[in-house]
Coordinates of C-alpha atoms (C1' of nucleotides) in Angstrom, one line a residue:
Chain A
M1266 CA 44.5 -110.3 47.3
A1267 CA 47.0 -111.2 43.9
E1268 CA 46.2 -114.1 41.4
D1269 CA 47.0 -117.2 42.2
G1270 CA 49.6 -119.7 41.3
T1271 CA 49.8 -120.4 37.8
G1272 CA 47.3 -116.8 36.8
P1273 CA 48.8 -114.0 34.7
E1274 CA 52.1 -113.4 34.5
S1275 CA 52.0 -112.8 31.0
A1276 CA 55.3 -111.6 29.4
S1277 CA 57.7 -114.1 31.8
Q1278 CA 61.0 -112.7 31.8
W1279 CA 62.4 -114.3 35.1
G1280 CA 64.2 -117.2 34.4
V1281 CA 66.4 -119.1 36.7
P1282 CA 70.3 -118.4 37.9
V1283 CA 71.7 -116.7 34.7
S1284 CA 73.3 -113.6 36.2
V1285 CA 77.0 -113.5 36.3
G1286 CA 76.4 -109.7 38.1
R1287 CA 74.4 -110.4 41.3
Q1288 CA 75.2 -112.6 44.6
R1289 CA 75.2 -110.2 47.1
A1290 CA 76.2 -110.8 50.8
S1291 CA 72.7 -112.6 51.9
G1292 CA 69.9 -113.5 49.5
R1293 CA 70.6 -116.3 48.0
D1294 CA 69.6 -117.0 44.7
A1295 CA 70.6 -120.5 43.2
P1296 CA 70.3 -122.8 46.2
A1297 CA 73.5 -124.9 46.3
G1298 CA 72.5 -128.5 47.2
R1299 CA 69.0 -129.2 45.6
S1300 CA 67.3 -127.6 42.8
E1301 CA 65.2 -124.6 43.3
R1302 CA 61.7 -126.0 44.8
S1303 CA 59.3 -125.2 42.6
D1304 CA 57.3 -123.3 45.1
A1305 CA 60.1 -121.1 46.3
A1306 CA 60.6 -120.5 42.3
R1307 CA 56.6 -119.8 41.9
N1308 CA 57.2 -117.2 44.4
R1309 CA 60.0 -115.6 43.3
R1310 CA 58.4 -115.2 40.2
R1311 CA 55.1 -114.1 41.9
V1312 CA 57.7 -111.1 44.0
L1313 CA 59.4 -109.8 40.8
A1314 CA 56.4 -109.5 39.4
A1315 CA 54.4 -108.0 41.6
A1316 CA 57.4 -105.4 42.6
Q1317 CA 57.4 -104.2 39.3
A1318 CA 54.0 -103.6 39.0
L1319 CA 53.9 -101.6 42.0
F1320 CA 56.8 -99.8 41.4
R1321 CA 55.6 -98.5 38.0
D1322 CA 52.2 -97.5 39.3
R1323 CA 53.1 -96.1 42.2
G1324 CA 56.7 -95.0 42.1
V1325 CA 59.8 -96.8 44.0
D1326 CA 59.4 -94.6 47.0
A1327 CA 55.8 -95.3 47.8
V1328 CA 55.9 -99.2 48.1
T1329 CA 56.9 -100.9 51.0
M1330 CA 58.4 -104.1 51.4
D1331 CA 54.8 -105.5 53.2
D1332 CA 53.0 -104.1 50.0
I1333 CA 54.9 -106.2 47.7
A1334 CA 54.8 -108.9 50.0
A1335 CA 50.9 -108.7 50.1
A1336 CA 50.4 -108.2 46.9
A1337 CA 52.8 -111.3 45.9
G1338 CA 50.7 -113.4 48.2
V1339 CA 53.8 -114.2 50.3
G1340 CA 55.5 -113.1 53.7
K1341 CA 57.6 -110.8 54.2
G1342 CA 60.1 -113.7 55.3
T1343 CA 60.1 -115.0 52.0
L1344 CA 61.1 -111.5 50.4
Y1345 CA 63.8 -111.1 52.7
R1346 CA 65.3 -114.4 52.9
R1347 CA 65.5 -114.1 48.8
F1348 CA 66.0 -111.1 48.1
G1349 CA 68.3 -110.1 50.9
D1350 CA 67.1 -106.6 51.3
K1351 CA 64.9 -103.8 49.5
A1352 CA 68.6 -102.8 47.2
G1353 CA 68.8 -106.5 46.9
L1354 CA 64.9 -106.9 45.5
A1355 CA 66.2 -103.8 43.3
E1356 CA 69.0 -105.4 41.8
A1357 CA 67.1 -108.9 40.9
L1358 CA 64.7 -106.6 38.4
L1359 CA 67.8 -105.1 37.5
D1360 CA 69.8 -108.0 36.4
H1361 CA 68.2 -108.7 33.4
R1362 CA 69.7 -105.5 31.5
E1363 CA 72.9 -105.9 33.5
V1364 CA 73.5 -108.9 32.2
E1365 CA 73.2 -108.1 28.5
L1366 CA 75.4 -105.4 29.0
Q1367 CA 77.9 -107.4 30.6
E1368 CA 77.9 -109.8 27.7
A1369 CA 77.9 -107.4 25.2
I1370 CA 81.4 -106.5 26.9
L1371 CA 82.4 -109.5 26.5
T1372 CA 81.1 -111.0 23.5
G1373 CA 79.8 -108.4 21.5
P1374 CA 80.9 -106.4 18.7
P1375 CA 83.5 -103.3 19.3
P1376 CA 83.6 -100.6 20.6
L1377 CA 81.5 -102.0 23.5
G1378 CA 83.1 -105.7 23.0
P1379 CA 87.1 -106.4 22.8
G1380 CA 88.7 -105.4 19.8
A1381 CA 88.5 -101.1 19.6
A1382 CA 91.0 -98.9 21.8
P1383 CA 90.8 -98.5 25.0
G1384 CA 89.3 -95.4 24.8
E1385 CA 86.8 -96.0 22.5
R1386 CA 85.7 -98.9 24.7
L1387 CA 85.4 -96.9 27.8
S1388 CA 83.4 -94.1 25.9
A1389 CA 81.4 -96.8 24.6
F1390 CA 80.6 -98.3 28.2
L1391 CA 79.9 -95.1 29.8
D1392 CA 77.4 -94.4 27.4
A1393 CA 75.9 -97.9 27.6
Y1394 CA 75.9 -97.3 31.4
I1395 CA 73.9 -94.4 31.2
D1396 CA 71.6 -95.5 28.8
L1397 CA 71.0 -98.2 32.1
L1398 CA 70.8 -95.5 34.6
D1399 CA 68.5 -93.2 32.5
A1400 CA 65.7 -95.8 31.4
D1401 CA 65.5 -97.2 35.4
L1402 CA 67.1 -94.5 37.6
D1403 CA 64.7 -95.1 40.4
L1404 CA 65.4 -98.7 40.6
V1405 CA 69.3 -98.1 40.3
A1406 CA 69.2 -95.5 42.8
M1407 CA 67.5 -97.8 45.5
A1408 CA 69.9 -100.7 44.6
E1409 CA 72.5 -98.3 45.7
R1410 CA 71.1 -97.1 48.7
S1411 CA 72.8 -97.6 52.1
G1412 CA 75.9 -98.3 50.9
A1413 CA 75.0 -101.6 48.6
R1414 CA 76.7 -99.9 45.9
L1415 CA 80.2 -100.8 46.0
H1416 CA 79.3 -104.2 47.3
A1417 CA 76.8 -105.1 44.8
G1418 CA 78.2 -108.0 41.9
A1419 CA 77.9 -105.6 39.4
Y1420 CA 79.8 -103.2 40.5
A1421 CA 82.6 -105.7 40.8
F1422 CA 82.1 -106.1 37.0
W1423 CA 82.2 -102.5 35.7
R1424 CA 84.8 -101.9 38.2
T1425 CA 87.3 -105.4 36.8
H1426 CA 86.6 -103.6 33.4
V1427 CA 87.6 -100.4 33.7
A1428 CA 90.1 -100.8 35.5
A1429 CA 91.7 -103.1 32.4
L1430 CA 91.2 -100.2 30.3
V1431 CA 92.9 -97.5 32.6
R1432 CA 95.6 -100.2 32.6
A1433 CA 95.9 -100.7 28.7
A1434 CA 95.9 -97.3 28.2
G1435 CA 99.1 -97.2 29.6
S1436 CA 98.1 -94.5 32.4
P1437 CA 100.3 -94.1 35.5
I1438 CA 97.5 -94.0 37.9
D1439 CA 96.6 -97.1 39.6
P1440 CA 94.0 -98.6 37.6
Q1441 CA 92.1 -100.1 40.3
V1442 CA 91.6 -96.6 42.2
A1443 CA 91.1 -94.8 38.9
A1444 CA 88.5 -97.3 38.0
H1445 CA 86.5 -95.9 41.4
L1446 CA 87.1 -92.9 40.6
V1447 CA 85.6 -93.0 37.1
L1448 CA 82.5 -95.2 37.8
A1449 CA 81.7 -92.6 41.1
G1450 CA 81.1 -90.3 38.2
V1451 CA 78.1 -92.8 37.3
A1452 CA 77.0 -93.5 41.0
A1453 CA 72.8 -92.9 40.8
E1454 CA 72.8 -90.5 43.5
L1455 CA 74.8 -87.8 41.5
Y1456 CA 73.1 -88.5 37.9
E1457 CA 69.6 -88.0 39.6
H1458 CA 71.0 -84.8 41.1
L1459 CA 72.2 -83.7 37.5
R1460 CA 69.1 -84.7 35.5
R1461 CA 66.7 -83.8 37.7
G1462 CA 67.4 -81.5 40.1
E1463 CA 69.8 -79.5 37.8
G1464 CA 67.8 -80.3 34.7
R1465 CA 70.8 -81.3 32.4
S1466 CA 70.4 -83.4 29.5
R1467 CA 71.2 -86.8 29.2
A1468 CA 73.9 -85.6 26.5
E1469 CA 75.8 -82.6 28.7
I1470 CA 76.6 -85.6 31.7
T1471 CA 77.8 -87.9 29.3
G1472 CA 80.0 -85.9 27.3
A1473 CA 81.4 -84.8 30.9
V1474 CA 81.3 -88.0 32.3
T1475 CA 83.4 -89.4 29.1
A1476 CA 85.3 -86.2 29.0
V1477 CA 86.8 -86.9 32.5
A1478 CA 87.5 -90.4 31.7
A1479 CA 89.4 -90.0 28.3
A1480 CA 91.6 -87.4 30.3
V1481 CA 92.3 -90.0 33.1
L1482 CA 93.4 -92.9 30.0
A1483 CA 95.3 -89.8 28.3
S1484 CA 96.8 -88.9 31.8
R1485 CA 101.0 -89.2 31.2
G1486 CA 102.0 -88.0 34.8
Chain B
M636 CA 69.9 -88.4 84.1
A637 CA 72.7 -86.4 82.5
E638 CA 74.0 -83.0 84.4
D639 CA 72.2 -80.1 84.8
G640 CA 72.0 -76.8 83.0
T641 CA 75.6 -75.0 83.6
G642 CA 77.2 -78.8 84.0
P643 CA 81.0 -79.8 82.9
E644 CA 81.2 -79.1 79.5
S645 CA 84.5 -78.5 79.6
A646 CA 86.0 -77.7 76.0
S647 CA 83.1 -75.2 75.1
Q648 CA 83.8 -75.1 71.2
W649 CA 80.4 -74.8 69.7
G650 CA 79.6 -70.7 69.4
V651 CA 76.3 -69.6 67.6
P652 CA 75.5 -69.2 64.2
V653 CA 79.5 -68.9 62.6
S654 CA 78.5 -71.0 59.8
V655 CA 79.1 -69.9 56.0
G656 CA 78.4 -73.8 55.4
R657 CA 75.6 -75.1 56.7
Q658 CA 72.1 -74.3 55.8
R659 CA 70.0 -77.7 55.4
A660 CA 66.3 -78.0 54.6
S661 CA 64.8 -78.3 57.9
G662 CA 66.3 -77.7 61.1
R663 CA 67.4 -73.6 61.7
D664 CA 70.4 -72.5 63.1
A665 CA 70.2 -69.1 63.3
P666 CA 66.4 -67.9 64.3
A667 CA 65.3 -65.1 61.6
G668 CA 63.4 -62.9 64.1
R669 CA 65.0 -62.6 67.6
S670 CA 67.8 -64.0 68.5
E671 CA 68.3 -67.3 69.8
R672 CA 66.5 -68.1 73.0
S673 CA 69.0 -68.9 75.9
D674 CA 67.5 -72.1 76.7
A675 CA 67.7 -73.3 73.5
A676 CA 71.3 -72.0 72.8
R677 CA 72.1 -74.2 76.1
N678 CA 69.8 -77.2 74.7
R679 CA 72.1 -77.4 71.3
R680 CA 75.2 -76.9 73.2
R681 CA 74.1 -80.1 75.4
V682 CA 73.3 -81.8 72.2
L683 CA 76.5 -81.6 70.4
A684 CA 78.5 -82.4 73.6
A685 CA 76.3 -85.4 74.2
A686 CA 76.5 -86.7 70.4
Q687 CA 80.4 -86.1 70.2
A688 CA 80.6 -88.1 73.5
L689 CA 78.8 -91.0 72.6
F690 CA 79.8 -91.2 69.0
R691 CA 83.4 -91.1 70.3
D692 CA 82.6 -93.3 73.0
R693 CA 80.7 -96.2 71.1
G694 CA 81.4 -95.3 67.3
V695 CA 78.9 -93.8 65.1
D696 CA 76.2 -96.6 64.6
A697 CA 75.8 -97.6 67.5
V698 CA 73.9 -94.5 68.7
T699 CA 70.8 -93.8 68.2
M700 CA 68.8 -90.5 68.5
D701 CA 66.9 -91.7 71.4
D702 CA 70.3 -92.0 73.2
I703 CA 71.6 -88.5 72.1
A704 CA 67.8 -86.6 73.3
A705 CA 68.4 -89.1 76.5
A706 CA 72.3 -87.9 77.4
A707 CA 71.3 -84.8 76.4
G708 CA 68.5 -84.1 78.9
V709 CA 66.6 -82.9 75.7
G710 CA 63.5 -84.4 74.2
K711 CA 63.3 -86.1 70.1
G712 CA 61.6 -83.6 69.2
T713 CA 63.9 -80.7 70.2
L714 CA 66.7 -82.6 68.3
Y715 CA 64.8 -82.8 65.3
R716 CA 63.7 -79.4 65.1
R717 CA 67.1 -78.0 65.8
F718 CA 69.0 -80.8 63.4
G719 CA 66.7 -82.0 60.9
D720 CA 67.6 -85.5 61.2
K721 CA 70.5 -87.6 61.8
A722 CA 72.8 -86.2 59.1
G723 CA 72.2 -82.6 60.0
L724 CA 73.3 -83.5 63.2
A725 CA 76.5 -84.9 62.1
E726 CA 77.0 -82.0 59.8
A727 CA 77.0 -79.4 62.9
L728 CA 79.6 -81.4 64.7
L729 CA 81.7 -81.3 61.5
D730 CA 80.9 -77.5 60.8
H731 CA 83.9 -75.9 62.5
R732 CA 86.7 -78.2 60.8
E733 CA 84.3 -77.3 57.5
V734 CA 84.2 -73.5 58.4
E735 CA 88.2 -73.1 59.2
L736 CA 88.8 -75.0 55.6
Q737 CA 86.3 -72.9 53.6
E738 CA 88.3 -69.5 55.5
A739 CA 91.3 -70.9 54.6
I740 CA 90.5 -71.3 50.7
L741 CA 89.0 -68.2 50.9
T742 CA 91.1 -66.0 52.3
G743 CA 94.2 -68.2 53.9
P744 CA 98.0 -68.6 52.0
P745 CA 98.4 -70.7 48.8
P746 CA 98.6 -72.9 47.5
L747 CA 95.1 -73.5 49.4
G748 CA 94.2 -69.6 49.5
P749 CA 94.1 -67.4 46.3
G750 CA 97.4 -67.0 44.6
A751 CA 98.6 -70.3 43.0
A752 CA 98.1 -71.9 39.8
P753 CA 94.6 -73.8 39.3
G754 CA 96.3 -77.5 39.4
E755 CA 98.0 -76.4 42.6
R756 CA 95.0 -75.0 44.6
L757 CA 93.3 -78.1 43.3
S758 CA 95.7 -80.4 44.6
A759 CA 95.6 -78.4 47.8
F760 CA 92.2 -78.4 48.2
L761 CA 91.6 -82.1 47.6
D762 CA 94.6 -83.1 50.2
A763 CA 93.2 -80.8 52.7
Y764 CA 89.8 -82.1 52.3
I765 CA 90.9 -86.0 52.6
D766 CA 92.6 -84.8 56.0
L767 CA 89.3 -83.8 56.8
L768 CA 87.5 -87.0 55.5
D769 CA 90.1 -88.8 57.3
A770 CA 90.2 -87.6 60.7
D771 CA 86.1 -87.9 60.8
L772 CA 85.3 -90.4 58.2
D773 CA 82.2 -91.9 60.3
L774 CA 81.0 -88.7 60.6
V775 CA 81.0 -87.3 57.6
A776 CA 79.3 -90.8 56.3
M777 CA 76.8 -89.7 58.5
A778 CA 76.4 -86.9 57.0
E779 CA 76.3 -88.0 53.6
R780 CA 73.7 -90.9 54.2
S781 CA 70.5 -90.6 52.7
G782 CA 71.6 -88.3 49.7
A783 CA 72.2 -85.3 52.1
R784 CA 75.4 -85.5 50.4
L785 CA 74.3 -83.1 47.4
H786 CA 72.5 -80.9 49.9
A787 CA 74.4 -80.3 52.5
G788 CA 75.4 -76.4 52.4
A789 CA 79.2 -77.4 52.4
Y790 CA 79.1 -79.2 49.4
A791 CA 77.6 -76.1 47.4
F792 CA 80.7 -74.2 48.6
W793 CA 83.6 -77.5 47.7
R794 CA 81.3 -77.7 44.1
T795 CA 81.7 -73.7 43.5
H796 CA 85.5 -73.5 44.2
V797 CA 86.3 -76.7 42.4
A798 CA 84.5 -75.2 39.3
A799 CA 86.1 -72.1 39.3
L800 CA 89.5 -73.7 39.4
V801 CA 88.3 -76.1 36.2
R802 CA 87.0 -72.9 34.4
A803 CA 90.2 -70.9 35.3
A804 CA 92.5 -74.0 34.1
G805 CA 90.5 -73.8 30.8
S806 CA 89.5 -77.5 30.4
P807 CA 87.0 -77.7 27.6
I808 CA 84.8 -79.9 30.1
D809 CA 81.9 -78.4 31.7
P810 CA 83.0 -76.5 35.1
Q811 CA 79.8 -77.1 37.2
V812 CA 79.6 -80.7 36.0
A813 CA 83.3 -81.5 36.1
A814 CA 83.4 -79.9 39.4
H815 CA 80.7 -83.0 40.3
L816 CA 83.0 -85.5 39.1
V817 CA 85.8 -84.4 41.0
L818 CA 84.2 -84.4 44.2
A819 CA 82.5 -87.8 43.3
G820 CA 85.6 -89.0 43.9
V821 CA 86.0 -88.0 47.6
A822 CA 82.6 -89.3 48.9
A823 CA 82.8 -90.6 51.7
E824 CA 81.4 -94.1 51.3
L825 CA 83.9 -94.6 48.4
Y826 CA 86.9 -93.4 50.8
E827 CA 86.0 -95.5 53.3
H828 CA 85.8 -98.9 50.7
L829 CA 89.1 -98.0 49.6
R830 CA 90.5 -96.7 52.9
R831 CA 88.6 -99.9 55.5
G832 CA 87.4 -101.9 52.6
E833 CA 90.5 -102.1 50.5
G834 CA 93.4 -101.4 53.0
R835 CA 94.3 -98.6 50.5
S836 CA 96.8 -96.2 52.5
R837 CA 95.7 -92.2 52.5
A838 CA 98.6 -91.7 50.6
E839 CA 97.7 -93.9 47.3
I840 CA 94.0 -92.7 47.4
T841 CA 95.2 -88.9 47.6
G842 CA 97.7 -89.7 44.3
A843 CA 94.9 -91.2 42.3
V844 CA 92.3 -88.5 43.0
T845 CA 94.5 -85.4 42.7
A846 CA 95.8 -87.7 39.6
V847 CA 92.7 -87.5 38.1
A848 CA 91.8 -84.3 39.0
A849 CA 95.3 -82.6 37.3
A850 CA 94.2 -85.1 34.5
V851 CA 91.0 -83.0 34.0
L852 CA 92.2 -79.8 34.6
A853 CA 95.0 -80.9 31.8
S854 CA 92.6 -81.7 29.5
R855 CA 92.6 -80.3 26.0
G856 CA 89.6 -81.8 24.6
Chain C
dC628 C1' 53.3 -145.3 46.9
dC629 C1' 54.9 -143.3 51.2
dG630 C1' 58.3 -142.5 54.5
dT631 C1' 61.5 -138.6 55.8
dG632 C1' 64.4 -134.6 56.9
dA633 C1' 65.7 -130.7 54.7
dA634 C1' 64.0 -126.3 53.2
dT635 C1' 60.8 -122.8 53.1
dC636 C1' 56.8 -120.2 54.6
dG637 C1' 55.0 -115.9 56.6
dG638 C1' 53.2 -113.3 60.0
dA639 C1' 53.9 -111.4 64.3
dC640 C1' 57.6 -108.8 66.7
dT641 C1' 61.6 -105.9 67.3
dA642 C1' 64.0 -101.6 66.7
dG643 C1' 65.2 -97.2 65.3
dA644 C1' 63.9 -92.8 62.3
dG645 C1' 61.5 -88.8 61.9
dT646 C1' 56.3 -87.0 63.1
dC647 C1' 52.8 -84.0 66.0
dC648 C1' 50.7 -81.1 69.3
dG649 C1' 49.3 -79.9 73.5
dG650 C1' 51.6 -77.5 77.7
dT651 C1' 55.4 -74.5 78.8
dT652 C1' 58.1 -70.9 79.0
dA653 C1' 61.6 -67.0 77.5
dT654 C1' 61.5 -62.3 75.7
dG655 C1' 60.0 -57.5 74.2
dG656 C1' 56.7 -54.1 75.1
dC657 C1' 53.8 -51.5 78.0
Chain D
dG724 C1' 56.8 -55.5 87.3
dC725 C1' 53.4 -57.8 84.3
dC726 C1' 51.3 -59.7 80.3
dA727 C1' 50.8 -61.3 75.7
dT728 C1' 52.6 -64.3 72.4
dA729 C1' 55.5 -66.2 69.8
dA730 C1' 59.0 -70.2 70.4
dC731 C1' 60.5 -74.0 72.3
dC732 C1' 60.0 -78.3 74.8
dG733 C1' 59.5 -83.2 74.8
dG734 C1' 57.3 -87.5 75.0
dA735 C1' 53.3 -90.4 73.1
dC736 C1' 53.2 -91.9 68.2
dT737 C1' 53.3 -94.0 63.6
dC738 C1' 55.6 -96.0 59.8
dT739 C1' 59.0 -99.3 57.8
dA740 C1' 62.9 -102.1 57.1
dG741 C1' 64.5 -106.1 58.6
dT742 C1' 64.8 -110.5 62.4
dC743 C1' 62.6 -114.9 64.3
dC744 C1' 60.9 -119.5 64.6
dG745 C1' 57.5 -122.8 64.7
dA746 C1' 54.2 -124.8 61.2
dT747 C1' 54.1 -126.4 57.0
dT748 C1' 55.8 -128.2 52.3
dC749 C1' 59.0 -130.3 48.7
dA750 C1' 62.0 -133.8 46.9
dC751 C1' 64.1 -138.0 46.8
dG752 C1' 64.7 -142.6 48.0
dG753 C1' 63.7 -146.6 49.0

DNA sequence: CCGTGAATCGGACTAGAGTCCGGTTATGGC
DNA sequence: GCCATAACCGGACTCTAGTCCGATTCACGG
């Protein structure tokens, strides 16, 4: 089953290392010593392609790790050594988008990038993050399952960014904790509930989230 | 194994139905038609006592549902029919405390109960809730696993309460959504991370959470 | 071009959550 | 006191995440 080695991986989008925003506990990405073995690289691409296709076709929850391993033509051990667990695999699939947003924040134009006022940058970030969330909700939800949310590499980035904005705005609230609290508002579980469970629109949610964030920045004790 | 029916359940604290704040999807509590069968009531008490003892002795994560069933002297089917799943069992163990807080909010003295200003009531609630969280963190964390958080009966109560306070304070933010966002700040996963992962004190966290909540109430668009 | 050893591979294995259903038992009516 | 029946009981079963380790394969130096 599954195609052969050099097969039809049409839209090849998974390069090597890249990521500023991954790094989970286990499941290495860029081997320390020598460079990545070619079979390992091939299998990584196969797994990601198979996972994406299966998730798309059947929905994230109806796909087991065995399904993915079989479709990719690799053993389960390979899956787990490389991605750590199901959440890690989901995160790998999201890596590209997250890195894009991170780069836009670090070096892009305002208001997302440097230059705008803290309040504007925070609004722009939350808006962009909610875009990402809305586009791949199931994947993000899976990446945040089982307490992985706060330990994913990407989370540390968002948190640092938001904390810096809170501090820059002169809020009296502890910036590190405030950042956690603001980000809690865009947790996948909550967003999914609001969107699908309560039928709220993206705009309603974004409005409330940015309003709360603005209130935090504006707080003067 | 395990003691017999009328055995040493010294501190009997689990009455019948009570709860304003339970009601999960499956796992009935108060049988609709006839009253609860006596053997069912006995088994419910046994299960709760066994679960509490095992959780206390070994820690929540080292106890399996089979362990609890065996210690309680019942089959797994009984466990699951009555409590739905592991999260439901944890919630049942927390029921007593949650009901107490709910009653204090509904009919107790200010600032927790009616009479105080919205800001004070919200602060008092968050403080009391964090007490509950801090006291039984593992249990609350288990009750919120697997997306159960937003669907537990107790959550609906807290949410309605907070929404009412937001509305009463005249905030321009959608009260229902704002309530979700405020409560997201006291999710067990986040609290556990701050407390154990980052070593923050209860006071630091409470301070930031109440400050954010105050900022939401004070928001004027 | 070949030997060497470290990294990778993959499928059998473990463990625990949650489901199912035939047998048993309490309860209310007569 | 007895019967019918609905509810309850419990352990075998399924399903899936995640682990382990012997066999295999690639990358590099000579």
